[in-house]
Amino acid sequence: MTPPVLVLGIGNLLMRDDGAGVHAAHGFALSAGEGVRVLDGGTLGLSLLPEVEACGALIVFDAALFGAEPGEVRTFAGADMDAQLSGVKRTAHEVALSDLLAAAELLGRKPERRALIGVQPETVEWGLEPTPAVASALPAMRRAARELVERWGP
């Protein structure tokens, strides 16, 4: 049996746009399809290591700072994902995701097929809903993940 594609939504739902990854994952789960496992990773960090070790490919949804307009979506695949995560950490889950992939690499289980689908946040202040710019970007994040799943295949 082929290991699944793991789609992981990370972020804090209590901090407006910081929860974008979790919101994107919840929506993606509604039509994920066979061979795809979707998890709400929230801010769990290293406790997700067994999930990452068991996957055949990894897609992570998250709010990411890359100097764009709020709501812009970018996909960072493979080494580009690693480079994006190696920069200055601004949230606890950025550190946790970087540490999670480093731990998987130490164990020889870092997925070769991996991508971060990030959206530029407008604010990460307290609040339960993403800003309009980020909320309107959620469908684009899900489309980017579907394209990766289709390209990578089972």
mmCIF file with all atom_site columns, N, CA and C in Angstrom, residues 21-51:
data_model
loop_
_atom_site.group_PDB
_atom_site.id
_atom_site.type_symbol
_atom_site.label_atom_id
_atom_site.label_alt_id
_atom_site.label_comp_id
_atom_site.label_asym_id
_atom_site.label_entity_id
_atom_site.label_seq_id
_atom_site.pdbx_PDB_ins_code
_atom_site.Cartn_x
_atom_site.Cartn_y
_atom_site.Cartn_z
_atom_site.occupancy
_atom_site.B_iso_or_equiv
_atom_site.pdbx_formal_charge
_atom_site.auth_seq_id
_atom_site.auth_comp_id
_atom_site.auth_asym_id
_atom_site.auth_atom_id
_atom_site.pdbx_PDB_model_num
ATOM 1  N N  . GLY A 1 21 ? -3.852  28.254 7.836  1.00 0.00 ? 21 GLY A N  1
ATOM 2  C CA . GLY A 1 21 ? -3.497  26.883 7.477  1.00 0.00 ? 21 GLY A CA 1
ATOM 3  C C  . GLY A 1 21 ? -4.536  25.879 7.933  1.00 0.00 ? 21 GLY A C  1
ATOM 4  N N  . VAL A 1 22 ? -5.050  26.072 9.122  1.00 0.00 ? 22 VAL A N  1
ATOM 5  C CA . VAL A 1 22 ? -6.067  25.172 9.658  1.00 0.00 ? 22 VAL A CA 1
ATOM 6  C C  . VAL A 1 22 ? -7.373  25.342 8.884  1.00 0.00 ? 22 VAL A C  1
ATOM 7  N N  . HIS A 1 23 ? -7.738  26.603 8.596  1.00 0.00 ? 23 HIS A N  1
ATOM 8  C CA . HIS A 1 23 ? -8.950  26.848 7.807  1.00 0.00 ? 23 HIS A CA 1
ATOM 9  C C  . HIS A 1 23 ? -8.833  26.202 6.428  1.00 0.00 ? 23 HIS A C  1
ATOM 10 N N  . ALA A 1 24 ? -7.677  26.327 5.780  1.00 0.00 ? 24 ALA A N  1
ATOM 11 C CA . ALA A 1 24 ? -7.481  25.732 4.453  1.00 0.00 ? 24 ALA A CA 1
ATOM 12 C C  . ALA A 1 24 ? -7.590  24.215 4.522  1.00 0.00 ? 24 ALA A C  1
ATOM 13 N N  . ALA A 1 25 ? -7.020  23.618 5.555  1.00 0.00 ? 25 ALA A N  1
ATOM 14 C CA . ALA A 1 25 ? -7.072  22.157 5.702  1.00 0.00 ? 25 ALA A CA 1
ATOM 15 C C  . ALA A 1 25 ? -8.501  21.674 5.917  1.00 0.00 ? 25 ALA A C  1
ATOM 16 N N  . HIS A 1 26 ? -9.264  22.386 6.724  1.00 0.00 ? 26 HIS A N  1
ATOM 17 C CA . HIS A 1 26 ? -10.654 21.982 6.966  1.00 0.00 ? 26 HIS A CA 1
ATOM 18 C C  . HIS A 1 26 ? -11.438 21.969 5.654  1.00 0.00 ? 26 HIS A C  1
ATOM 19 N N  . GLY A 1 27 ? -11.268 22.995 4.839  1.00 0.00 ? 27 GLY A N  1
ATOM 20 C CA . GLY A 1 27 ? -11.953 23.035 3.555  1.00 0.00 ? 27 GLY A CA 1
ATOM 21 C C  . GLY A 1 27 ? -11.448 21.973 2.587  1.00 0.00 ? 27 GLY A C  1
ATOM 22 N N  . PHE A 1 28 ? -10.149 21.737 2.589  1.00 0.00 ? 28 PHE A N  1
ATOM 23 C CA . PHE A 1 28 ? -9.564  20.740 1.687  1.00 0.00 ? 28 PHE A CA 1
ATOM 24 C C  . PHE A 1 28 ? -10.047 19.339 2.035  1.00 0.00 ? 28 PHE A C  1
ATOM 25 N N  . ALA A 1 29 ? -10.249 19.074 3.309  1.00 0.00 ? 29 ALA A N  1
ATOM 26 C CA . ALA A 1 29 ? -10.680 17.742 3.761  1.00 0.00 ? 29 ALA A CA 1
ATOM 27 C C  . ALA A 1 29 ? -12.020 17.331 3.156  1.00 0.00 ? 29 ALA A C  1
ATOM 28 N N  . LEU A 1 30 ? -12.847 18.291 2.795  1.00 0.00 ? 30 LEU A N  1
ATOM 29 C CA . LEU A 1 30 ? -14.169 17.989 2.255  1.00 0.00 ? 30 LEU A CA 1
ATOM 30 C C  . LEU A 1 30 ? -14.106 17.288 0.900  1.00 0.00 ? 30 LEU A C  1
ATOM 31 N N  . SER A 1 31 ? -12.982 17.443 0.183  1.00 0.00 ? 31 SER A N  1
ATOM 32 C CA . SER A 1 31 ? -12.863 16.819 -1.138 1.00 0.00 ? 31 SER A CA 1
ATOM 33 C C  . SER A 1 31 ? -11.468 16.240 -1.369 1.00 0.00 ? 31 SER A C  1
ATOM 34 N N  . ALA A 1 32 ? -10.842 15.771 -0.310 1.00 0.00 ? 32 ALA A N  1
ATOM 35 C CA . ALA A 1 32 ? -9.440  15.336 -0.405 1.00 0.00 ? 32 ALA A CA 1
ATOM 36 C C  . ALA A 1 32 ? -9.231  14.142 -1.318 1.00 0.00 ? 32 ALA A C  1
ATOM 37 N N  . GLY A 1 33 ? -10.099 13.195 -1.300 1.00 0.00 ? 33 GLY A N  1
ATOM 38 C CA . GLY A 1 33 ? -9.955  12.031 -2.164 1.00 0.00 ? 33 GLY A CA 1
ATOM 39 C C  . GLY A 1 33 ? -9.138  10.917 -1.535 1.00 0.00 ? 33 GLY A C  1
ATOM 40 N N  . GLU A 1 34 ? -9.095  9.810  -2.255 1.00 0.00 ? 34 GLU A N  1
ATOM 41 C CA . GLU A 1 34 ? -8.398  8.617  -1.783 1.00 0.00 ? 34 GLU A CA 1
ATOM 42 C C  . GLU A 1 34 ? -6.885  8.831  -1.798 1.00 0.00 ? 34 GLU A C  1
ATOM 43 N N  . GLY A 1 35 ? -6.217  8.274  -0.806 1.00 0.00 ? 35 GLY A N  1
ATOM 44 C CA . GLY A 1 35 ? -4.764  8.376  -0.729 1.00 0.00 ? 35 GLY A CA 1
ATOM 45 C C  . GLY A 1 35 ? -4.266  9.675  -0.144 1.00 0.00 ? 35 GLY A C  1
ATOM 46 N N  . VAL A 1 36 ? -5.186  10.480 0.379  1.00 0.00 ? 36 VAL A N  1
ATOM 47 C CA . VAL A 1 36 ? -4.819  11.760 0.986  1.00 0.00 ? 36 VAL A CA 1
ATOM 48 C C  . VAL A 1 36 ? -5.355  11.783 2.412  1.00 0.00 ? 36 VAL A C  1
ATOM 49 N N  . ARG A 1 37 ? -4.495  12.133 3.329  1.00 0.00 ? 37 ARG A N  1
ATOM 50 C CA . ARG A 1 37 ? -4.885  12.248 4.738  1.00 0.00 ? 37 ARG A CA 1
ATOM 51 C C  . ARG A 1 37 ? -4.745  13.709 5.133  1.00 0.00 ? 37 ARG A C  1
ATOM 52 N N  . VAL A 1 38 ? -5.787  14.290 5.680  1.00 0.00 ? 38 VAL A N  1
ATOM 53 C CA . VAL A 1 38 ? -5.779  15.695 6.076  1.00 0.00 ? 38 VAL A CA 1
ATOM 54 C C  . VAL A 1 38 ? -5.833  15.775 7.591  1.00 0.00 ? 38 VAL A C  1
ATOM 55 N N  . LEU A 1 39 ? -4.923  16.558 8.165  1.00 0.00 ? 39 LEU A N  1
ATOM 56 C CA . LEU A 1 39 ? -4.880  16.726 9.617  1.00 0.00 ? 39 LEU A CA 1
ATOM 57 C C  . LEU A 1 39 ? -4.864  18.193 10.000 1.00 0.00 ? 39 LEU A C  1
ATOM 58 N N  . ASP A 1 40 ? -5.583  18.517 11.048 1.00 0.00 ? 40 ASP A N  1
ATOM 59 C CA . ASP A 1 40 ? -5.511  19.824 11.685 1.00 0.00 ? 40 ASP A CA 1
ATOM 60 C C  . ASP A 1 40 ? -4.352  19.727 12.669 1.00 0.00 ? 40 ASP A C  1
ATOM 61 N N  . GLY A 1 41 ? -3.207  20.268 12.270 1.00 0.00 ? 41 GLY A N  1
ATOM 62 C CA . GLY A 1 41 ? -2.017  20.210 13.119 1.00 0.00 ? 41 GLY A CA 1
ATOM 63 C C  . GLY A 1 41 ? -1.954  21.331 14.129 1.00 0.00 ? 41 GLY A C  1
ATOM 64 N N  . GLY A 1 42 ? -2.796  22.348 13.963 1.00 0.00 ? 42 GLY A N  1
ATOM 65 C CA . GLY A 1 42 ? -2.818  23.461 14.911 1.00 0.00 ? 42 GLY A CA 1
ATOM 66 C C  . GLY A 1 42 ? -1.421  23.938 15.238 1.00 0.00 ? 42 GLY A C  1
ATOM 67 N N  . THR A 1 43 ? -1.063  23.847 16.504 1.00 0.00 ? 43 THR A N  1
ATOM 68 C CA . THR A 1 43 ? 0.275   24.233 16.968 1.00 0.00 ? 43 THR A CA 1
ATOM 69 C C  . THR A 1 43 ? 0.953   23.039 17.638 1.00 0.00 ? 43 THR A C  1
ATOM 70 N N  . LEU A 1 44 ? 0.682   21.832 17.141 1.00 0.00 ? 44 LEU A N  1
ATOM 71 C CA . LEU A 1 44 ? 1.150   20.612 17.804 1.00 0.00 ? 44 LEU A CA 1
ATOM 72 C C  . LEU A 1 44 ? 2.644   20.335 17.675 1.00 0.00 ? 44 LEU A C  1
ATOM 73 N N  . GLY A 1 45 ? 3.294   20.799 16.641 1.00 0.00 ? 45 GLY A N  1
ATOM 74 C CA . GLY A 1 45 ? 4.737   20.671 16.518 1.00 0.00 ? 45 GLY A CA 1
ATOM 75 C C  . GLY A 1 45 ? 5.249   19.250 16.421 1.00 0.00 ? 45 GLY A C  1
ATOM 76 N N  . LEU A 1 46 ? 6.228   18.922 17.271 1.00 0.00 ? 46 LEU A N  1
ATOM 77 C CA . LEU A 1 46 ? 6.919   17.637 17.186 1.00 0.00 ? 46 LEU A CA 1
ATOM 78 C C  . LEU A 1 46 ? 6.023   16.430 17.431 1.00 0.00 ? 46 LEU A C  1
ATOM 79 N N  . SER A 1 47 ? 4.878   16.625 18.049 1.00 0.00 ? 47 SER A N  1
ATOM 80 C CA . SER A 1 47 ? 3.975   15.488 18.252 1.00 0.00 ? 47 SER A CA 1
ATOM 81 C C  . SER A 1 47 ? 3.427   14.966 16.927 1.00 0.00 ? 47 SER A C  1
ATOM 82 N N  . LEU A 1 48 ? 3.625   15.715 15.833 1.00 0.00 ? 48 LEU A N  1
ATOM 83 C CA . LEU A 1 48 ? 3.194   15.283 14.506 1.00 0.00 ? 48 LEU A CA 1
ATOM 84 C C  . LEU A 1 48 ? 4.238   14.422 13.798 1.00 0.00 ? 48 LEU A C  1
ATOM 85 N N  . LEU A 1 49 ? 5.380   14.184 14.432 1.00 0.00 ? 49 LEU A N  1
ATOM 86 C CA . LEU A 1 49 ? 6.458   13.428 13.799 1.00 0.00 ? 49 LEU A CA 1
ATOM 87 C C  . LEU A 1 49 ? 6.028   12.049 13.297 1.00 0.00 ? 49 LEU A C  1
ATOM 88 N N  . PRO A 1 50 ? 5.280   11.252 14.053 1.00 0.00 ? 50 PRO A N  1
ATOM 89 C CA . PRO A 1 50 ? 4.862   9.948  13.516 1.00 0.00 ? 50 PRO A CA 1
ATOM 90 C C  . PRO A 1 50 ? 4.042   10.068 12.237 1.00 0.00 ? 50 PRO A C  1
ATOM 91 N N  . GLU A 1 51 ? 3.219   11.112 12.128 1.00 0.00 ? 51 GLU A N  1
ATOM 92 C CA . GLU A 1 51 ? 2.423   11.331 10.917 1.00 0.00 ? 51 GLU A CA 1
ATOM 93 C C  . GLU A 1 51 ? 3.323   11.653 9.728  1.00 0.00 ? 51 GLU A C  1
#
